[in-house]
Coordinates of N, CA and C in Angstrom, one line a residue:
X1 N 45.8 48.1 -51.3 CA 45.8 47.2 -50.2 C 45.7 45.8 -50.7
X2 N 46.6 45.0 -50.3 CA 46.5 43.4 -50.7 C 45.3 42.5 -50.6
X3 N 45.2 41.3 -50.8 CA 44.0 41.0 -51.2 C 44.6 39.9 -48.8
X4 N 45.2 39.9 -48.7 CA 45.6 38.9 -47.4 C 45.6 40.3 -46.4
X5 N 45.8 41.4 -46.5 CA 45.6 42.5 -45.6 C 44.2 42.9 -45.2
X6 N 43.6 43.1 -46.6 CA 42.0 43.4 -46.0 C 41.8 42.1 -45.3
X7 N 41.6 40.9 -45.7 CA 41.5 40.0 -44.9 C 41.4 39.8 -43.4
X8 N 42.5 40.1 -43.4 CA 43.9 40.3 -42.0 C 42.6 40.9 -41.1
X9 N 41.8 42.4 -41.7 CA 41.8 43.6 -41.3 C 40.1 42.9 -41.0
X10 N 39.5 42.2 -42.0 CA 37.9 42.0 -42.0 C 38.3 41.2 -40.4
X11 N 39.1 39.8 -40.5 CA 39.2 39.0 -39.5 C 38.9 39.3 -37.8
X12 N 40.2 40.6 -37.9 CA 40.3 41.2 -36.9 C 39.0 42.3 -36.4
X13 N 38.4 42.7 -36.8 CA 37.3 44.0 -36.9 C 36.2 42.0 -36.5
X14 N 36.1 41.3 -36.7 CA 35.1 40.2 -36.0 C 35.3 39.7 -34.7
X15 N 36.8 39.7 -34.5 CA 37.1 39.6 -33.0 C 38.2 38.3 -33.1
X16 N 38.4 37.3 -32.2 CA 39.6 36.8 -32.2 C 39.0 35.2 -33.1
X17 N 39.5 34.2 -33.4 CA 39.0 33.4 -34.0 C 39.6 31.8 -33.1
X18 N 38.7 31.0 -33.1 CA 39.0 29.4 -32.4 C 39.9 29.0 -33.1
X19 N 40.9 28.6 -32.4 CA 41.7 27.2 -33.1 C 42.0 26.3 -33.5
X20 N 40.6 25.5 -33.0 CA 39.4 24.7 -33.8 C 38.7 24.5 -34.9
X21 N 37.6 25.8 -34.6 CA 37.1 25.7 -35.4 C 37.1 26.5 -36.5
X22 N 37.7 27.5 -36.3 CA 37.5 28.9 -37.1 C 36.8 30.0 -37.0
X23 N 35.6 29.8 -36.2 CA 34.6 30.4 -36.2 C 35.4 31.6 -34.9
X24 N 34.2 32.6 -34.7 CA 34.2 33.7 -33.4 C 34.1 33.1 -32.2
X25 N 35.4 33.3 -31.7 CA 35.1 32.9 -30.4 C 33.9 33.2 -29.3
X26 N 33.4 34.5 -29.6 CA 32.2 34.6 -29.0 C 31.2 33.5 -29.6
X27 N 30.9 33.2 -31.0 CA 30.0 32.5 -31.3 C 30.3 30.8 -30.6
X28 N 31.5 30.0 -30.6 CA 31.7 29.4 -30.0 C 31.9 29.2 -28.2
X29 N 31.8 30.1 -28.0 CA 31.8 30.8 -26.0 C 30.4 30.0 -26.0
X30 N 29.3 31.2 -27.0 CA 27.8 30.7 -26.8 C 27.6 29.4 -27.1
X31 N 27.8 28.9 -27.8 CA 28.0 27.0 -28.2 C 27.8 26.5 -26.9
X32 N 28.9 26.8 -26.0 CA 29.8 25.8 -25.1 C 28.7 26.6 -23.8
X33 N 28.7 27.3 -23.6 CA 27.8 28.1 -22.2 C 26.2 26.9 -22.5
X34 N 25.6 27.4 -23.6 CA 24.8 26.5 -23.7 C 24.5 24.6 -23.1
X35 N 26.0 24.0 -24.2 CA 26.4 22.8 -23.7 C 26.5 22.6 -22.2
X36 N 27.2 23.8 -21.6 CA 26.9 23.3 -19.5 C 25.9 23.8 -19.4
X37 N 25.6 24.2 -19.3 CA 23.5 24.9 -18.7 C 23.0 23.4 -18.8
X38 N 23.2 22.8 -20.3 CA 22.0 21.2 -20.6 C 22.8 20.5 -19.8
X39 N 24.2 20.2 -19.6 CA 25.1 19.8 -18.6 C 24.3 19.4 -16.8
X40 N 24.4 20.9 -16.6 CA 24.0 21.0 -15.8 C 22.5 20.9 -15.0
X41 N 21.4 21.3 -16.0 CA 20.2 20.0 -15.9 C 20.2 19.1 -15.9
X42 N 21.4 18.0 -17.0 CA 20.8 16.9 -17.0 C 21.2 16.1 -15.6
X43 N 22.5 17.1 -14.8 CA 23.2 16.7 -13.7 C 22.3 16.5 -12.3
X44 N 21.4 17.8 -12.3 CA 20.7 18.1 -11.3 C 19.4 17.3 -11.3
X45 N 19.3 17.1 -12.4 CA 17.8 15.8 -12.8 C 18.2 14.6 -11.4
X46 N 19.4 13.9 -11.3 CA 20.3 12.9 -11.1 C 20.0 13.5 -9.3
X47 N 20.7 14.8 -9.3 CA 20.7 15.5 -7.6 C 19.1 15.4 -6.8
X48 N 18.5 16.0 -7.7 CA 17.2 16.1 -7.2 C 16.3 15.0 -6.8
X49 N 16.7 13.4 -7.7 CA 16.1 12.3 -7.5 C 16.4 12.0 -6.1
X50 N 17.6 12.2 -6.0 CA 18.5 11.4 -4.5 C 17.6 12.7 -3.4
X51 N 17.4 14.0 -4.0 CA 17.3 14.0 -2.8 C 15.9 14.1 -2.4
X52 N 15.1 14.0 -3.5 CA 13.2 13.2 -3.3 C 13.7 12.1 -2.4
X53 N 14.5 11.4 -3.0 CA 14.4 9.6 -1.9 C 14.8 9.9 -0.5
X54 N 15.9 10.9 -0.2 CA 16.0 11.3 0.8 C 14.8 11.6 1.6
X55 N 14.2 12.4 1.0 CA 13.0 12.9 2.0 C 11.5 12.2 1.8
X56 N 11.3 11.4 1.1 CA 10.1 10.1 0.7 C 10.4 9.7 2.0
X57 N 11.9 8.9 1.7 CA 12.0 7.9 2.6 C 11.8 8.4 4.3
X58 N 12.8 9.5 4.6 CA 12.3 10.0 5.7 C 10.8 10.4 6.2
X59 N 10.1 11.0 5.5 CA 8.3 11.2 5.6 C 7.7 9.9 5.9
X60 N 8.2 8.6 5.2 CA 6.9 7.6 5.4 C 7.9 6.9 6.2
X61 N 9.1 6.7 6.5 CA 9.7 6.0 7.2 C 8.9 4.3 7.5
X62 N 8.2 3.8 6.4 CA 8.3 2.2 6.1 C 8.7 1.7 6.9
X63 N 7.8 0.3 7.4 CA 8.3 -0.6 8.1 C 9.5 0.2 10.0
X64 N 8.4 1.3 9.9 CA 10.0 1.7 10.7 C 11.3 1.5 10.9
X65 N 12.0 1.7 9.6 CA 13.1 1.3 9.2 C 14.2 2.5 8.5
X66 N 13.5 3.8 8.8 CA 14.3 4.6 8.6 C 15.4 5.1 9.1
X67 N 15.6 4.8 10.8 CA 16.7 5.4 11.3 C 17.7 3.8 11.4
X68 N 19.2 4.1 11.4 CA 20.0 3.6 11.5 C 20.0 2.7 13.0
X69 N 20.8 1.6 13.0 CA 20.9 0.8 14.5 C 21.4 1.9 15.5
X70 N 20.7 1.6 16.6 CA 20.7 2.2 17.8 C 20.6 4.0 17.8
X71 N 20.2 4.6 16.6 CA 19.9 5.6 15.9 C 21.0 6.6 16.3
X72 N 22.0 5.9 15.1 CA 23.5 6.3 15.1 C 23.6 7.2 13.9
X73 N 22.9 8.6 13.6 CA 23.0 9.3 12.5 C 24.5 9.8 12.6
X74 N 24.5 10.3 11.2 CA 26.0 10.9 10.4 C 26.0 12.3 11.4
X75 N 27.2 12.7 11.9 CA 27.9 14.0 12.2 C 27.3 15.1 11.0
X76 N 26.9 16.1 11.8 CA 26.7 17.3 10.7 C 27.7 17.9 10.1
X77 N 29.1 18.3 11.1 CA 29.9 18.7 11.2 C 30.9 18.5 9.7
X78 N 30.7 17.6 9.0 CA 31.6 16.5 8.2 C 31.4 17.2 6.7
X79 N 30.0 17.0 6.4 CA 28.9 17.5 5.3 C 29.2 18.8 5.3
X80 N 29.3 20.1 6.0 CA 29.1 21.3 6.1 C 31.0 21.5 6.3
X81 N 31.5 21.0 6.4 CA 33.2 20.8 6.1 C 33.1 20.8 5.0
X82 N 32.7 19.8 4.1 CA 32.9 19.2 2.4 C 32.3 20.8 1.3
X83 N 31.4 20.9 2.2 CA 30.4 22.1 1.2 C 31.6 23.9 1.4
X84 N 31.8 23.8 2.8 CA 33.3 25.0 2.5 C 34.0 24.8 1.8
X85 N 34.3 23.6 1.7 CA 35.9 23.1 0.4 C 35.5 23.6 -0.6
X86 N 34.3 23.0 -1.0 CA 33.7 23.7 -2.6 C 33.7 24.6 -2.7
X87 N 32.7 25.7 -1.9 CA 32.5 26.7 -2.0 C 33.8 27.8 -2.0
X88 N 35.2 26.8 -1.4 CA 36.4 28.0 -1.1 C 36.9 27.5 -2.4
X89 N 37.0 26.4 -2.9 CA 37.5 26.1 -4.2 C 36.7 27.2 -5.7
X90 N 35.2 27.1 -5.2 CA 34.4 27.8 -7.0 C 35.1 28.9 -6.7
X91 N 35.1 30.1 -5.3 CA 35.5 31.2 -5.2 C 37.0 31.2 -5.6
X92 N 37.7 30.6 -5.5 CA 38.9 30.4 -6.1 C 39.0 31.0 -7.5
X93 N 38.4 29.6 -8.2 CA 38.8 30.3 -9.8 C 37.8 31.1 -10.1
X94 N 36.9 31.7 -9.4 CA 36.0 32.8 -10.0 C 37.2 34.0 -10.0
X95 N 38.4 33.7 -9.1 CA 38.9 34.7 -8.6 C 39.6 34.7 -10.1
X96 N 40.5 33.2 -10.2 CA 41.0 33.1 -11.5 C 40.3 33.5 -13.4
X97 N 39.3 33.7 -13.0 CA 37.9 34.1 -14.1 C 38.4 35.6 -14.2
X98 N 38.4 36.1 -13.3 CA 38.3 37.7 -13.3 C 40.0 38.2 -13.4
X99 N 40.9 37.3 -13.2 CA 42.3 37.8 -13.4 C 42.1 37.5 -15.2
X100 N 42.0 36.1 -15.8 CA 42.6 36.1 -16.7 C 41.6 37.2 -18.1
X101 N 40.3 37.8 -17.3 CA 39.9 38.4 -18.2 C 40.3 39.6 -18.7
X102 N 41.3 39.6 -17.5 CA 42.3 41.0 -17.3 C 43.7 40.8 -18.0
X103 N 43.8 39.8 -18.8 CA 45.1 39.4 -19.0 C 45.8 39.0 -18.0
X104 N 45.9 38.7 -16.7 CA 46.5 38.6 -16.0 C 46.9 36.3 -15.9
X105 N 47.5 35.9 -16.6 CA 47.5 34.9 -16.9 C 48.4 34.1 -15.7
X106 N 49.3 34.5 -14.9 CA 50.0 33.8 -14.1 C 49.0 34.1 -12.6
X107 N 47.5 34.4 -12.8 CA 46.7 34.7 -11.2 C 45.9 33.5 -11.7
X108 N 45.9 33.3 -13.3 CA 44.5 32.1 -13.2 C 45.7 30.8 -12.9
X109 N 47.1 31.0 -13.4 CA 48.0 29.4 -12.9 C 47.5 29.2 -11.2
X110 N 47.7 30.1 -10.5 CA 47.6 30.1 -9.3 C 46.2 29.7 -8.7
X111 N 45.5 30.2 -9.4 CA 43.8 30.3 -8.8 C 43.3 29.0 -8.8
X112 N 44.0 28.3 -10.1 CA 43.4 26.7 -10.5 C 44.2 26.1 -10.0
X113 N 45.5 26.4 -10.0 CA 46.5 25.3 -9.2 C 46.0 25.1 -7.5
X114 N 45.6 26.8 -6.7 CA 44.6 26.6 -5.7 C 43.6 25.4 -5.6
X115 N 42.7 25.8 -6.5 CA 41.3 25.1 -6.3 C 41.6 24.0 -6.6
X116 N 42.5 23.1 -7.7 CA 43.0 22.0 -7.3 C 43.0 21.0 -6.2
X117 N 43.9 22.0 -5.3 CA 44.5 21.1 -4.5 C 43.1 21.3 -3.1
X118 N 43.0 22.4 -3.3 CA 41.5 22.2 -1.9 C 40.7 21.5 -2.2
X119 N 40.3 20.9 -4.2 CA 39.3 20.2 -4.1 C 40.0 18.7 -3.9
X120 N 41.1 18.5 -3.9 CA 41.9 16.9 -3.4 C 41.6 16.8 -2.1
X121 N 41.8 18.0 -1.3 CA 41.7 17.7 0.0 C 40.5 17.1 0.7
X122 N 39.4 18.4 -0.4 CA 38.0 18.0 0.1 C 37.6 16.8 -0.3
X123 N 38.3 16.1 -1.6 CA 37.8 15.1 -1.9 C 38.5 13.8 -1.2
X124 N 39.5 13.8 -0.2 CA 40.0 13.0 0.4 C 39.2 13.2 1.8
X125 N 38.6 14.3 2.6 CA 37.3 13.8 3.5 C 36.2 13.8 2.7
X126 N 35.9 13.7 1.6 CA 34.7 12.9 1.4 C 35.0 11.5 1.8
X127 N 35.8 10.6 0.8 CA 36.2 9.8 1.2 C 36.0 9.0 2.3
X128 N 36.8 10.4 3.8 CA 37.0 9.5 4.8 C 36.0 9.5 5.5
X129 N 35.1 10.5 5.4 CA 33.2 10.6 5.4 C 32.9 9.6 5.4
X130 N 33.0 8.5 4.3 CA 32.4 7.7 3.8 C 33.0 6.8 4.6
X131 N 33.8 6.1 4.7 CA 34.3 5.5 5.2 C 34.6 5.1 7.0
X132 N 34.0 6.1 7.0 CA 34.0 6.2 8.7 C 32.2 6.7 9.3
X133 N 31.4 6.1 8.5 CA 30.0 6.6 9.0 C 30.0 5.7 10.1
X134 N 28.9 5.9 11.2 CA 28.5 4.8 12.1 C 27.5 3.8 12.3
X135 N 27.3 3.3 10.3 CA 26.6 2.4 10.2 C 27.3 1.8 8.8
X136 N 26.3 0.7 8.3 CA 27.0 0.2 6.6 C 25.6 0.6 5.8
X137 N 25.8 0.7 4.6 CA 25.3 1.5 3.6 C 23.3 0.6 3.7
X138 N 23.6 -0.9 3.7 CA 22.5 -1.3 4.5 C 21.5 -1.8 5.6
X139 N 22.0 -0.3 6.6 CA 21.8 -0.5 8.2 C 20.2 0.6 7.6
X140 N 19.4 0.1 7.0 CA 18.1 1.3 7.2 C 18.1 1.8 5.6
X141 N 17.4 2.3 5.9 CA 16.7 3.8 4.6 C 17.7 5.2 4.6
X142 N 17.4 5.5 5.9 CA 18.7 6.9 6.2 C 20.2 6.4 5.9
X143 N 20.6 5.7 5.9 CA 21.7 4.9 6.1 C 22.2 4.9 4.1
X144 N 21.2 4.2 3.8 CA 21.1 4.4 2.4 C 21.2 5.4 1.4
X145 N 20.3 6.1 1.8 CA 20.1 7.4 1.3 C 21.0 8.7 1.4
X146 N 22.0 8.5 2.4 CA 22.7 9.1 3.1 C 24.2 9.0 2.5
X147 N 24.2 7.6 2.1 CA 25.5 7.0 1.5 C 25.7 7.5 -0.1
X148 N 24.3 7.5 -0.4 CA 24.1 7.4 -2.1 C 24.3 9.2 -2.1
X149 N 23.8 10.1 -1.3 CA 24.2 11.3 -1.5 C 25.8 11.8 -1.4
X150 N 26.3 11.2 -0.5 CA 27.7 11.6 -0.2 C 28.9 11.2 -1.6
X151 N 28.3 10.1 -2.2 CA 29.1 9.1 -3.0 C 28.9 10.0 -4.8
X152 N 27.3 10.7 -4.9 CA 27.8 11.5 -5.4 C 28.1 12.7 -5.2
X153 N 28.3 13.5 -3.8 CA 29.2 14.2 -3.8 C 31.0 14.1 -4.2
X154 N 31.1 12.6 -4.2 CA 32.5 12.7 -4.4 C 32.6 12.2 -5.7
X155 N 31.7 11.9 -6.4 CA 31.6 11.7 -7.7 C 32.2 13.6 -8.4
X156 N 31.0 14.3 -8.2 CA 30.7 15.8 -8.3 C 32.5 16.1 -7.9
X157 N 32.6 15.9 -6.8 CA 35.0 16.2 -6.8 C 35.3 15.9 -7.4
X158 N 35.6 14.4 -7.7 CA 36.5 14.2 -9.0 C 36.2 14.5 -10.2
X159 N 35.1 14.9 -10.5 CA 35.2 15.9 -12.1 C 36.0 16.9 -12.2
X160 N 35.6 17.4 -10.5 CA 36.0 19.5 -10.7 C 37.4 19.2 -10.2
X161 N 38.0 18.3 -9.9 CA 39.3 17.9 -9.5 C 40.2 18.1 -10.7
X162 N 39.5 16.9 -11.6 CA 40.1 16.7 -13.2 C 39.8 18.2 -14.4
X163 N 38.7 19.0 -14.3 CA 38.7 19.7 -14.6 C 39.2 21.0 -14.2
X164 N 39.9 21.1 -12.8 CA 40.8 22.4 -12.6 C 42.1 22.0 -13.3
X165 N 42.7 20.7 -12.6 CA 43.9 20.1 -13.6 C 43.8 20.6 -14.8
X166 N 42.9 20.7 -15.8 CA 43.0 20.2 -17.5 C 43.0 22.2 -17.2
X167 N 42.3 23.1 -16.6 CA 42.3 24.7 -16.8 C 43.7 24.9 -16.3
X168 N 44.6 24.7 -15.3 CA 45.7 25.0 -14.8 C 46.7 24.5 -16.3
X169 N 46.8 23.3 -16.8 CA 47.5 23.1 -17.5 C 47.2 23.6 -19.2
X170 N 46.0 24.0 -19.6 CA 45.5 24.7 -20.4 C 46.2 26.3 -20.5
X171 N 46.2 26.8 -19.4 CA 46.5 28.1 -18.6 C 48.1 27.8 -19.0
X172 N 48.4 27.5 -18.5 CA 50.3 27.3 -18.7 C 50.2 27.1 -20.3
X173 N 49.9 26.1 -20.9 CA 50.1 26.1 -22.3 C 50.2 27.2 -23.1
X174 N 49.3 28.7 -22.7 CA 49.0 29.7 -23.0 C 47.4 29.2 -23.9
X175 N 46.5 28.4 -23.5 CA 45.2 28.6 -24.2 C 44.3 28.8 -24.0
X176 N 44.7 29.4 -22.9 CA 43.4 30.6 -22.1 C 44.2 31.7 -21.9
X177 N 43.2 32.7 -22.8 CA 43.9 33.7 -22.7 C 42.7 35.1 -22.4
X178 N 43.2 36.7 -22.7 CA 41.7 37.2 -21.8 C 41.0 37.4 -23.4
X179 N 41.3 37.0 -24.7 CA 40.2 37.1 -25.3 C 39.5 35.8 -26.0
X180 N 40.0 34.8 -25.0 CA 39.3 33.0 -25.2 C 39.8 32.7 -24.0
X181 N 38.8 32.7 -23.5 CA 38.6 32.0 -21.8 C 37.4 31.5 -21.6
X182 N 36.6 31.3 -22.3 CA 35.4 31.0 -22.0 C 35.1 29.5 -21.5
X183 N 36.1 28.2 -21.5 CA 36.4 27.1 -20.8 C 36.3 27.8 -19.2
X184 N 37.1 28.6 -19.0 CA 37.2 28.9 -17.5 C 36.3 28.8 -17.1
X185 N 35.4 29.9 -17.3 CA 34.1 31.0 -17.2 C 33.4 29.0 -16.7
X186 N 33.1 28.5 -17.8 CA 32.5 27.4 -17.7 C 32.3 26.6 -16.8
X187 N 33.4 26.1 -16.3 CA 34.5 25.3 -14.9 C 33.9 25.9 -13.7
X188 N 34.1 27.0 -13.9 CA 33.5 27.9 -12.6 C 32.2 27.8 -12.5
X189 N 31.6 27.9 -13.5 CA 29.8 27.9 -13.7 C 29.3 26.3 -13.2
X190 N 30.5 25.2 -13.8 CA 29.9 23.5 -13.2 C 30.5 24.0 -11.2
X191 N 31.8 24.1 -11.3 CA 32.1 24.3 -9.8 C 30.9 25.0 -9.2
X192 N 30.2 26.0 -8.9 CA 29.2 26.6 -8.7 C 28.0 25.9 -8.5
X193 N 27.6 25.0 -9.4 CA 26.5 24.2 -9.7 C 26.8 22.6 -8.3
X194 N 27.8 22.4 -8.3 CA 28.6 21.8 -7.3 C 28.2 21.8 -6.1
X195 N 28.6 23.6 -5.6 CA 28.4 23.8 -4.2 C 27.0 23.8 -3.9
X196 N 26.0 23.9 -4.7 CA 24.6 24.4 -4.7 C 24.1 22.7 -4.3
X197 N 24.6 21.4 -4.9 CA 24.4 20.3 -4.9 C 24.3 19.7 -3.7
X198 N 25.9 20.4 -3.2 CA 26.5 19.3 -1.6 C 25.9 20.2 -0.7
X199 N 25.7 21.1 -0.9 CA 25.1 22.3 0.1 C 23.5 21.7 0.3
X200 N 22.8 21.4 -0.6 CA 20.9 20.9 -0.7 C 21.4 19.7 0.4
X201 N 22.5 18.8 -0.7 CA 22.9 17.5 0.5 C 22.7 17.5 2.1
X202 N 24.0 18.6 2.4 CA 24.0 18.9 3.7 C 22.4 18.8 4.5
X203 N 21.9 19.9 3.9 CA 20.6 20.6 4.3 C 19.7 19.5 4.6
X204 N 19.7 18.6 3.9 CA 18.8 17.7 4.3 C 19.4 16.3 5.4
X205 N 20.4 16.3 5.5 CA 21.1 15.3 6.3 C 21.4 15.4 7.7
X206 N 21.5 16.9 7.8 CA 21.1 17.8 9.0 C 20.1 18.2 9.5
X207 N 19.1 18.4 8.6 CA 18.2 19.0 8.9 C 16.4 17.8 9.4
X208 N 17.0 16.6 8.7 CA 15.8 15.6 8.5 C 16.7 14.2 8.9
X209 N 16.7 14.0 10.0 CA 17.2 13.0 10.9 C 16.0 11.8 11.4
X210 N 16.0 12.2 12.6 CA 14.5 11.2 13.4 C 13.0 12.2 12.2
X211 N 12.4 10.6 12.0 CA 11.3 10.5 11.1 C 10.1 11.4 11.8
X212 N 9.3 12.2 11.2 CA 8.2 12.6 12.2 C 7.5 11.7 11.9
X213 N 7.5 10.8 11.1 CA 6.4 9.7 10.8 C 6.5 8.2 12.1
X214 N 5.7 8.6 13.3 CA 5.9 7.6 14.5 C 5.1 6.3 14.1
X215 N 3.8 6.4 13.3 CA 3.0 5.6 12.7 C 3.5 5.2 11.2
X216 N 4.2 4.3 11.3 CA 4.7 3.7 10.2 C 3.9 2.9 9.6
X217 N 3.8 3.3 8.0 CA 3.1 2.2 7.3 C 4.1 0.8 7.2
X218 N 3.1 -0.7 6.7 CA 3.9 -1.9 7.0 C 3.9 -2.1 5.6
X219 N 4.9 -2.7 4.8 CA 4.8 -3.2 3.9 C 5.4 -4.1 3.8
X220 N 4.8 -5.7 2.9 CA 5.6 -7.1 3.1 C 5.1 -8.1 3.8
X221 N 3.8 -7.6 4.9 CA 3.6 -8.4 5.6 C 2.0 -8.7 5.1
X222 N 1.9 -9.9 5.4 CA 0.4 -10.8 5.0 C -0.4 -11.2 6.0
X223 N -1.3 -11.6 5.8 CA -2.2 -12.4 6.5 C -3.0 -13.1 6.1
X224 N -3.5 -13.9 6.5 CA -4.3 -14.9 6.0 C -5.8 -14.8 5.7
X225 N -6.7 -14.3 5.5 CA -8.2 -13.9 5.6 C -8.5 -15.1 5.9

C-alpha cells in the first residue's frame, strides 16, 4: 500500500476535514458552538440591562414621569407580530438544519432563502413600529425604554437577516454540506437566542404599562432649610 493511500485511508477513518483549517470538522464544529454560546452571553448581558431599566424605571416611576403624554402607550399587537416573524423565521432554518443534515441541500437553499425574506419583512415592521409610536423617544421613561428595546430588536434583524443571506449563499456555493454544517446548526442557535430576546421584550411592554408606583419619589428638586 502507498505511502498517500494509507494516508488517504488514516484521513478518512478521522472524519471529513475544514478547508481552513485542516483540522476535524467536529473539532472545529466544537470551536465555533463554543464561540456563539460566549456570543450569546455577551449579547444577552446587553438584553437583560434594557430590560432591568425597563422595569426599575417602571417600579419607581420618578418624578411621575413614567407614563407617556396623555398616557398614550405602544399597541401590544405590533411587538407580539415582530416575535412571530422570528419565531416563524428560527423554525424555518431549524427546518433547513435537519434537511441539510440529511444531505438534502436544495431544502436548506429554500429554508434560508425563506427565513430571509420573513426576517426583511419582520424587519421592515420593526421599523415601521418605530416609527409610528404615539409618542417621541423623549416623551417619559416608558417612552424611552420602550424605544431602546425595540431598536435593539431591530438591531438583533439585521444580523439574522445578513446571516441567513451569507447560509443561503454558502448553501448554493456547496459549503454546507451534511458532513460540515455546523455554521447552520449555529445561525439557528443565534436565530433562537433572538426569539427568546423580542419575546422577554414583548412580555414586558405588554405586560408593565401604568406604574403601580402612585407615590412617586421626587428627584431634582431643593429647598431651602
Amino acid at each position: 500500500m502507498s505511502t498517500s493511500t494509507a494516508s488517504a485511508k488514516a484521513t478518512s477513518a478521522k472524519g471529513p476535514r475544514s478547508a481552513t483549517t485542516g483540522e476535524p470538522v467536529s473539532t472545529v464544529a466544537r470551536r465555533n458552538r463554543l464561540g456563539i454560546w460566549l456570543c450569546i452571553v455577551s449579547d444577552a448581558t446587553g438584553t437583560v440591562a434594557l430590560l432591568i431599566s425597563y422595569v426599575y424605571l417602571w417600579s419607581l416611576n420618578v418624578n411621575d414621569a413614567w407614563a407617556p403624554p396623555k398616557g398614550r402607550f405602544a399597541d401590544d399587537l405590533p411587538f407580539w407580530l415582530i416575535v412571530g416573524g422570528i419565531i416563524l423565521a428560527a423554525a424555518t432554518m431549524w427546518w433547513g438544519v435537519r434537511g441539510i443534515a440529511r444531505g438534502q441541500r436544495g431544502r436548506l437553499i429554500v429554508a434560508s432563502a425563506l427565513a430571509s425574506i420573513i426576517v426583511l419583512v419582520t424587519l421592515v415592521g420593526q421599523i415601521v413600529q418605530l416609527s409610528t409610536f404615539p409618542f417621541a423617544m423623549t416623551d417619559g421613561a416608558y417612552a424611552s425604554a420602550t424605544f431602546w428595546l425595540a431598536i435593539s430588536t431591530a438591531i438583533h434583524l439585521s444580523v439574522v437577516f445578513f446571516l441567513a443571506i451569507a447560509i443561503m449563499n454558502r448553501t448554493r456555493a456547496g459549503l454546507n454540506t451534511a458532513d460540515n454544517h455546523s455554521h447552520v446548526r449555529l445561525v439557528a442557535m443565534w436565530m433562537t437566542w433572538v426569539c427568546v430576546a423580542a419575546m422577554l421584550g414583548a412580555l414586558c411592554t405588554s405586560s408593565m404599562k401604568v406604574s403601580p408606583n402612585t407615590q412617586s419619589p421626587t428627584f431634582g428638586t431643593f429647598s431651602s432649610g
